[in-house]
């Protein structure tokens, strides 16, 4: 573990050459470190142009300097931001001077970790920062921003408060059976537990929309040999991802292409043509094709008029039936789209159709969706603890189950302070009279 009392610094701007490099310093010694490299500390939160020097007095750079005393900073600590001239030589010399002045380079995630430890953000928000930085598309950016705004956190906080209140009532009933508590009948308590449990269940039953959007979708193109799967992935990706040839059984490995469809990052998969074959290598390709298609979010079942439509695997995946080689007059009743991957005929409407499907898979109108498997696991545990609370015969057992349900949600948000919330809630009950 690294020492949380250290003063740390890191480059906050991107890699590569740029006009400006931003260096961020954070920690209780940030002000002192700044005083070592710059003679006059600027007024708090006012940008000022300063000459930066090392301890021999040699000039390192002339830079915009921001001095931001905590706790109203990203990390909650005293912070300094240096807007240096871009370039690795300047950056290196200032970094060296910062180390001489007592700071050390930050580790990955250390700024956000401090922000979390100092109560500036919960775990959900810290994760959202990482998601926002990694966002490749508008839809991902919006989802991350919503989570960063605390939209998801406030849903979980609401459950926590309600369950904690129930827990307080439960404990009060145990400790002070004859005391004059607010009228909270057992039936009303059970009803409220059931209500929270079904709200959590509804939140879990979101078709993995948020997780899908965060991770990106997978669309697999499948079909018989030679129907034009490789031609189609090339057309959708706008580049030569796969080898195309009139020979059946050309593609064997699963090929991937990253594209953005409907504002969502999508990995397109080109797969081996599905058929029975005596060729070992091709058979392995067919096995891989089936396996990857089975876990894809959407399967494009391509058909070219010969033989029958091969929809595989038929496992309840969303399947879009697409007829190819429309330029040769291939038609098929019941097709969702008809294209010529070779000439481009119908490709615009296929793309439109794919965008609709993608949007449907990740559409997040309404309450903010779950975005990580970690959250899902915690909430499943919490819901099952509530199940136990509902069926518990003894009040003590019900209390314990409720406590567990709260703790599990607390682990998701990183706000595990059950006791602190309990204190606050208990105070309303005037029990200590
Ligand atoms: N006329 C016409 N020919 C097409 C079209 N799409 C693909 N082809 C041709 O069909 C042949 C097979 O195309 P591929 O894209 O290699 O087919 P595939 O499904 O990937 O085949 P395998 O990898 O062997 O399973 C090639 O000669 C393509 O040029 C189309 O829309 N119209
Ligand atoms: Mg192919």
XYZ file of C-alpha atoms and ligand atoms in Angstrom:
466
model
C 0.000 0.000 0.000
C 1.138 3.483 -0.786
C 1.190 6.166 1.823
C -1.875 8.360 1.659
C 0.018 11.212 3.288
C 2.474 11.467 0.388
C 2.226 14.359 -1.997
C 1.742 12.906 -5.463
C 1.852 14.260 -8.998
C 0.967 13.048 -12.477
C 0.531 14.289 -16.002
C -3.195 14.933 -16.400
C -3.130 15.664 -20.123
C -2.743 13.121 -22.918
C 0.406 11.471 -24.190
C 2.226 12.733 -27.257
C 3.269 16.184 -28.374
C 0.916 19.027 -27.577
C 1.046 22.755 -26.934
C 0.328 22.348 -23.238
C 1.027 19.640 -20.665
C -0.998 19.656 -17.465
C 0.699 18.372 -14.316
C -1.419 17.813 -11.258
C -0.058 17.737 -7.711
C -2.115 16.607 -4.733
C -1.497 16.069 -1.040
C -0.936 17.903 2.213
C 2.470 19.037 0.997
C 1.218 20.394 -2.349
C 1.494 24.024 -1.246
C 5.026 23.553 0.089
C 6.073 21.757 -3.100
C 4.704 24.648 -5.133
C 6.637 27.163 -2.995
C 9.845 25.279 -3.764
C 9.499 25.652 -7.547
C 7.723 28.998 -7.808
C 8.569 32.060 -5.759
C 5.126 33.585 -5.264
C 2.185 31.279 -4.635
C -0.830 32.604 -6.615
C -4.050 33.514 -4.817
C -6.226 30.406 -4.353
C -8.171 29.425 -7.483
C -6.686 32.221 -9.608
C -4.501 31.258 -12.551
C -1.216 33.172 -12.602
C 1.790 33.128 -14.911
C 4.892 32.108 -12.976
C 8.505 31.218 -13.654
C 9.263 27.711 -12.417
C 12.775 26.999 -11.137
C 14.632 24.024 -9.728
C 16.452 24.224 -6.379
C 19.583 25.663 -8.053
C 17.487 28.511 -9.375
C 17.644 27.342 -12.982
C 14.565 28.302 -14.983
C 12.483 25.259 -16.035
C 9.519 26.892 -17.731
C 7.109 29.806 -17.597
C 3.750 28.279 -16.810
C 0.209 28.987 -15.710
C -0.103 27.937 -12.099
C -3.243 27.136 -10.117
C -3.207 26.748 -6.350
C -6.392 25.057 -5.099
C -6.494 24.427 -1.348
C -8.572 21.460 -0.196
C -11.075 20.186 0.581
C -12.970 21.544 -2.430
C -10.769 19.718 -4.953
C -11.002 16.509 -6.983
C -9.062 14.539 -4.354
C -10.259 16.558 -1.406
C -6.620 17.482 -0.705
C -4.604 20.619 -1.359
C -3.888 20.631 -5.087
C -1.730 22.389 -7.619
C -2.126 22.419 -11.385
C 0.721 23.423 -13.647
C 0.005 24.227 -17.284
C 3.428 23.744 -18.819
C 4.639 24.192 -22.345
C 4.199 20.837 -24.075
C 7.118 18.578 -24.768
C 8.893 15.830 -22.937
C 11.976 17.885 -21.925
C 9.911 20.468 -20.035
C 7.757 17.784 -18.476
C 10.769 15.776 -17.398
C 12.604 18.710 -15.837
C 9.547 19.896 -13.891
C 8.838 16.330 -12.734
C 12.410 16.073 -11.486
C 12.046 19.368 -9.611
C 8.784 18.174 -8.040
C 10.511 15.028 -6.800
C 13.375 17.136 -5.381
C 10.732 19.242 -3.655
C 9.289 16.155 -1.939
C 6.517 14.879 -4.205
C 6.424 11.472 -5.877
C 4.840 10.205 -9.107
C 1.279 8.946 -8.574
C 0.257 5.384 -9.223
C -2.561 4.460 -11.611
C -5.902 5.520 -10.161
C -4.333 7.108 -7.094
C -6.026 10.483 -7.531
C -9.472 8.873 -7.768
C -8.636 6.528 -4.918
C -7.891 9.515 -2.711
C -11.073 11.208 -3.877
C -12.984 8.117 -2.755
C -11.134 7.786 0.566
C -11.735 11.465 1.292
C -15.440 11.093 0.626
C -15.379 13.221 -2.537
C -17.076 10.472 -4.550
C -18.475 7.008 -4.032
C -17.228 3.919 -5.831
C -19.876 4.262 -8.533
C -18.683 7.761 -9.342
C -15.043 6.696 -9.320
C -15.886 3.912 -11.772
C -17.809 6.421 -13.868
C -14.695 8.600 -14.150
C -12.813 5.602 -15.559
C -15.696 4.853 -17.938
C -15.905 8.452 -19.086
C -12.209 8.521 -19.927
C -12.536 5.218 -21.797
C -15.783 6.155 -23.600
C -15.528 5.621 -27.343
C -19.010 6.759 -28.285
C -21.671 9.316 -27.374
C -23.966 6.759 -25.785
C -21.160 5.511 -23.541
C -20.209 9.059 -22.628
C -23.796 9.882 -21.654
C -24.104 6.749 -19.546
C -20.836 7.470 -17.735
C -21.873 11.086 -17.118
C -25.190 9.981 -15.666
C -23.383 7.646 -13.303
C -20.883 10.361 -12.449
C -23.750 12.717 -11.643
C -24.737 10.215 -8.993
C -27.960 9.112 -10.723
C -27.182 5.451 -10.050
C -25.823 6.224 -6.595
C -29.043 7.977 -5.585
C -31.123 4.957 -6.593
C -28.975 2.795 -4.312
C -28.939 5.432 -1.584
C -32.734 5.470 -1.587
C -32.839 1.699 -0.994
C -30.196 2.003 1.685
C -32.131 4.668 3.562
C -35.405 2.763 3.377
C -33.827 -0.527 4.472
C -31.925 1.171 7.250
C -35.135 2.726 8.507
C -36.740 -0.723 8.508
C -33.737 -2.092 10.340
C -34.067 0.643 12.941
C -37.738 -0.161 13.422
C -36.927 -3.831 13.696
C -34.212 -3.254 16.287
C -36.444 -0.917 18.231
C -39.154 -3.557 18.372
C -36.613 -6.013 19.744
C -35.009 -3.681 22.268
C -38.043 -1.736 23.412
C -41.081 -3.897 22.803
C -43.340 -1.739 24.989
C -42.009 1.647 24.062
C -44.164 4.192 22.276
C -42.717 3.914 18.809
C -44.252 5.396 15.700
C -47.002 3.022 14.605
C -45.104 0.523 12.494
C -46.991 -2.692 12.256
C -45.235 -5.829 11.182
C -47.433 -6.019 8.081
C -46.394 -2.565 6.952
C -42.740 -3.449 7.464
C -43.039 -6.640 5.460
C -44.808 -4.757 2.691
C -41.992 -2.219 2.510
C -39.312 -4.954 2.465
C -41.201 -6.641 -0.377
C -41.399 -3.345 -2.227
C -37.656 -2.676 -2.058
C -36.970 -6.253 -3.061
C -39.127 -5.972 -6.172
C -37.546 -2.646 -7.086
C -34.111 -4.294 -6.916
C -35.420 -7.211 -8.978
C -36.737 -4.796 -11.627
C -33.367 -3.025 -11.680
C -31.578 -6.370 -12.162
C -33.966 -7.380 -14.924
C -32.654 -4.798 -17.382
C -31.471 -7.112 -20.153
C -27.887 -6.096 -19.259
C -28.445 -2.824 -21.147
C -25.969 -0.780 -19.152
C -23.284 -3.453 -19.068
C -23.705 -4.002 -22.806
C -23.284 -0.331 -23.539
C -20.240 -0.046 -21.289
C -18.533 -3.094 -22.749
C -19.775 -2.646 -26.315
C -21.986 -5.040 -28.257
C -21.018 -8.087 -30.273
C -22.741 -8.788 -33.585
C -21.890 -12.100 -35.272
C -22.390 -12.667 -38.984
C -23.217 -16.323 -39.620
C -24.482 -18.403 -42.512
C -23.627 -21.142 -44.974
C -20.290 -21.032 -46.825
C -19.999 -18.508 -49.631
C -23.137 -16.492 -48.826
C -20.995 -13.332 -48.555
C -20.285 -13.002 -44.832
C -16.764 -11.734 -45.382
C -17.943 -9.367 -48.115
C -20.529 -8.015 -45.662
C -18.128 -7.420 -42.765
C -15.788 -5.599 -45.161
C -18.677 -3.433 -46.358
C -19.833 -2.645 -42.807
C -16.326 -1.932 -41.523
C -15.353 0.055 -44.611
C -12.060 -1.796 -44.920
C -10.659 -5.183 -45.899
C -11.066 -7.144 -42.683
C -11.492 -10.552 -44.278
C -10.431 -12.438 -47.384
C -13.222 -12.835 -49.934
C -13.155 -15.624 -52.494
C -15.576 -17.673 -54.578
C -14.207 -20.747 -52.845
C -16.551 -22.111 -50.167
C -14.906 -22.398 -46.769
C -12.510 -19.451 -47.098
C -12.912 -18.025 -43.602
C -11.881 -20.275 -40.738
C -10.815 -18.093 -37.818
C -13.260 -15.685 -36.226
C -12.347 -12.192 -37.467
C -13.243 -9.022 -35.587
C -13.858 -5.437 -36.638
C -14.654 -2.551 -34.259
C -17.255 -0.141 -35.560
C -19.681 2.367 -34.062
C -23.337 1.684 -34.853
C -26.097 3.924 -33.534
C -23.644 5.641 -31.196
C -22.588 2.354 -29.622
C -19.249 0.587 -30.075
C -19.818 -2.772 -31.709
C -17.488 -5.665 -32.426
C -18.508 -7.319 -35.696
C -17.550 -10.973 -36.064
C -16.993 -12.717 -39.390
C -17.206 -16.473 -38.973
C -16.607 -19.682 -40.888
C -19.468 -20.852 -43.088
C -21.606 -23.326 -41.194
C -21.601 -26.780 -42.754
C -20.684 -30.372 -42.022
C -17.121 -30.937 -43.140
C -14.452 -33.625 -43.029
C -11.684 -31.011 -43.005
C -10.361 -30.739 -39.430
C -9.336 -27.116 -39.708
C -12.627 -26.038 -41.206
C -14.531 -28.081 -38.595
C -12.676 -26.210 -35.846
C -13.655 -22.947 -37.564
C -17.294 -24.025 -37.589
C -17.091 -24.897 -33.879
C -15.650 -21.477 -33.073
C -18.257 -19.788 -35.220
C -21.083 -21.476 -33.312
C -19.489 -20.698 -29.963
C -18.971 -17.000 -30.650
C -22.407 -16.634 -32.217
C -23.932 -18.218 -29.119
C -22.626 -15.441 -26.909
C -23.172 -12.587 -29.361
C -25.769 -9.934 -28.582
C -27.123 -10.098 -32.095
C -26.713 -12.620 -34.913
C -26.958 -11.593 -38.547
C -28.036 -14.786 -40.338
C -26.944 -14.281 -43.923
C -28.606 -16.164 -46.763
C -28.015 -16.113 -50.517
C -30.890 -18.141 -51.942
C -29.016 -21.419 -52.149
C -30.039 -24.134 -49.725
C -31.854 -23.046 -46.607
C -31.408 -20.192 -44.167
C -28.915 -21.329 -41.561
C -29.780 -19.759 -38.247
C -27.330 -21.091 -35.774
C -27.216 -21.382 -32.947
C -30.916 -21.086 -32.283
C -30.476 -20.099 -28.663
C -32.818 -17.192 -28.216
C -30.287 -14.653 -29.423
C -31.688 -11.800 -31.319
C -31.441 -12.854 -34.992
C -31.679 -10.618 -38.018
C -32.322 -12.564 -41.235
C -30.557 -10.877 -44.113
C -30.637 -11.948 -47.744
C -27.478 -11.177 -49.730
C -26.722 -10.971 -53.468
C -29.840 -8.940 -54.230
C -28.010 -7.798 -57.389
C -28.449 -11.351 -58.682
C -32.161 -11.123 -57.985
C -32.003 -13.180 -54.787
C -35.166 -12.655 -52.760
C -36.453 -14.356 -49.678
C -39.766 -14.084 -47.976
C -39.507 -13.281 -44.318
C -36.102 -11.618 -44.638
C -35.564 -8.643 -42.336
C -33.352 -6.994 -44.942
C -32.162 -7.602 -48.504
C -28.753 -6.377 -49.602
C -25.961 -6.778 -52.036
C -22.804 -6.607 -49.964
C -20.903 -6.491 -53.258
C -22.666 -3.549 -54.940
C -23.906 -1.753 -51.824
C -27.553 -2.163 -52.760
C -29.739 -1.983 -49.612
C -26.712 -1.444 -47.354
C -27.952 1.926 -46.087
C -31.202 0.448 -44.858
C -29.398 -2.551 -43.340
C -27.198 -0.147 -41.384
C -30.300 1.731 -40.283
C -31.880 -1.533 -39.178
C -28.750 -2.548 -37.252
C -28.710 0.829 -35.530
C -32.308 0.287 -34.403
C -31.476 -3.140 -33.021
C -28.410 -1.807 -31.210
C -30.397 1.048 -29.703
C -33.047 -1.364 -28.539
C -30.388 -3.495 -26.832
C -28.865 -0.622 -24.896
C -31.735 1.870 -24.707
C -31.605 3.432 -21.293
C -34.595 5.684 -21.116
C -35.956 5.586 -17.600
C -33.916 4.906 -14.491
C -30.161 4.521 -14.940
C -29.193 0.923 -15.686
C -26.611 -1.301 -14.026
C -23.232 -0.899 -15.669
C -21.015 -3.551 -14.131
C -21.102 -7.208 -13.137
C -19.751 -6.101 -9.738
C -22.929 -4.111 -9.074
C -25.104 -6.925 -10.326
C -23.484 -9.442 -7.946
C -23.948 -7.124 -4.954
C -27.595 -6.446 -5.734
C -28.386 -10.132 -6.296
C -26.963 -10.801 -2.821
C -28.958 -7.948 -1.381
C -32.207 -9.173 -2.966
C -31.672 -12.658 -1.592
C -30.987 -11.250 1.871
C -34.341 -9.460 1.605
C -35.903 -12.758 0.609
C -34.541 -14.147 3.893
C -35.858 -11.142 5.783
C -39.344 -11.769 4.415
C -39.346 -15.421 5.416
C -37.570 -14.987 8.763
C -39.611 -16.226 11.716
C -37.675 -14.504 14.471
C -37.342 -10.712 14.637
C -33.611 -11.094 15.367
C -33.133 -13.076 12.178
C -35.099 -10.565 10.174
C -32.922 -7.805 11.602
C -29.776 -9.668 10.638
C -31.038 -10.278 7.100
C -31.913 -6.593 6.690
C -28.499 -5.605 7.948
C -26.930 -7.901 5.399
C -29.065 -6.459 2.580
C -27.898 -2.945 3.477
C -24.274 -4.034 3.710
C -24.353 -5.647 0.294
C -25.616 -2.458 -1.328
C -23.038 -0.544 0.681
C -20.321 -2.641 -0.845
C -21.497 -1.660 -4.320
C -21.383 2.053 -3.598
C -18.419 1.840 -1.240
C -20.520 3.519 1.424
C -20.480 0.732 3.926
C -21.137 2.954 6.927
C -24.223 1.110 8.107
C -23.619 2.191 11.668
C -23.400 5.862 10.758
C -26.685 5.755 8.880
C -28.212 3.775 11.710
C -27.203 6.457 14.200
C -28.855 9.123 12.119
C -32.032 7.155 11.707
C -32.183 6.071 15.327
C -32.023 9.655 16.453
C -35.428 10.318 14.887
C -36.934 7.704 17.133
C -36.161 9.490 20.403
C -35.399 6.121 21.965
C -32.792 7.342 24.333
C -35.200 9.294 26.522
N -23.071 -11.039 -56.989
C -22.720 -10.973 -55.726
N -21.683 -11.698 -55.275
C -21.352 -11.596 -53.965
C -22.061 -10.767 -53.073
N -21.500 -10.884 -51.878
C -20.478 -11.761 -51.991
N -20.388 -12.192 -53.256
C -19.415 -13.153 -53.782
O -19.618 -14.417 -53.155
C -18.376 -15.085 -52.996
C -18.182 -15.484 -51.565
O -18.047 -14.304 -50.777
P -17.424 -14.319 -49.333
O -17.632 -12.988 -48.750
O -16.050 -14.856 -49.359
O -18.397 -15.378 -48.648
P -18.279 -16.010 -47.191
O -19.671 -16.208 -46.701
O -17.388 -15.213 -46.347
O -17.647 -17.427 -47.520
P -16.832 -18.401 -46.529
O -15.839 -17.632 -45.788
O -16.221 -19.361 -47.449
O -17.863 -19.032 -45.658
C -17.305 -14.131 -53.503
O -16.988 -14.458 -54.803
C -18.001 -12.772 -53.441
O -17.493 -11.859 -54.392
C -23.150 -10.013 -53.599
O -23.846 -9.266 -52.917
N -23.438 -10.164 -54.929
Mg -15.674 -15.654 -45.353
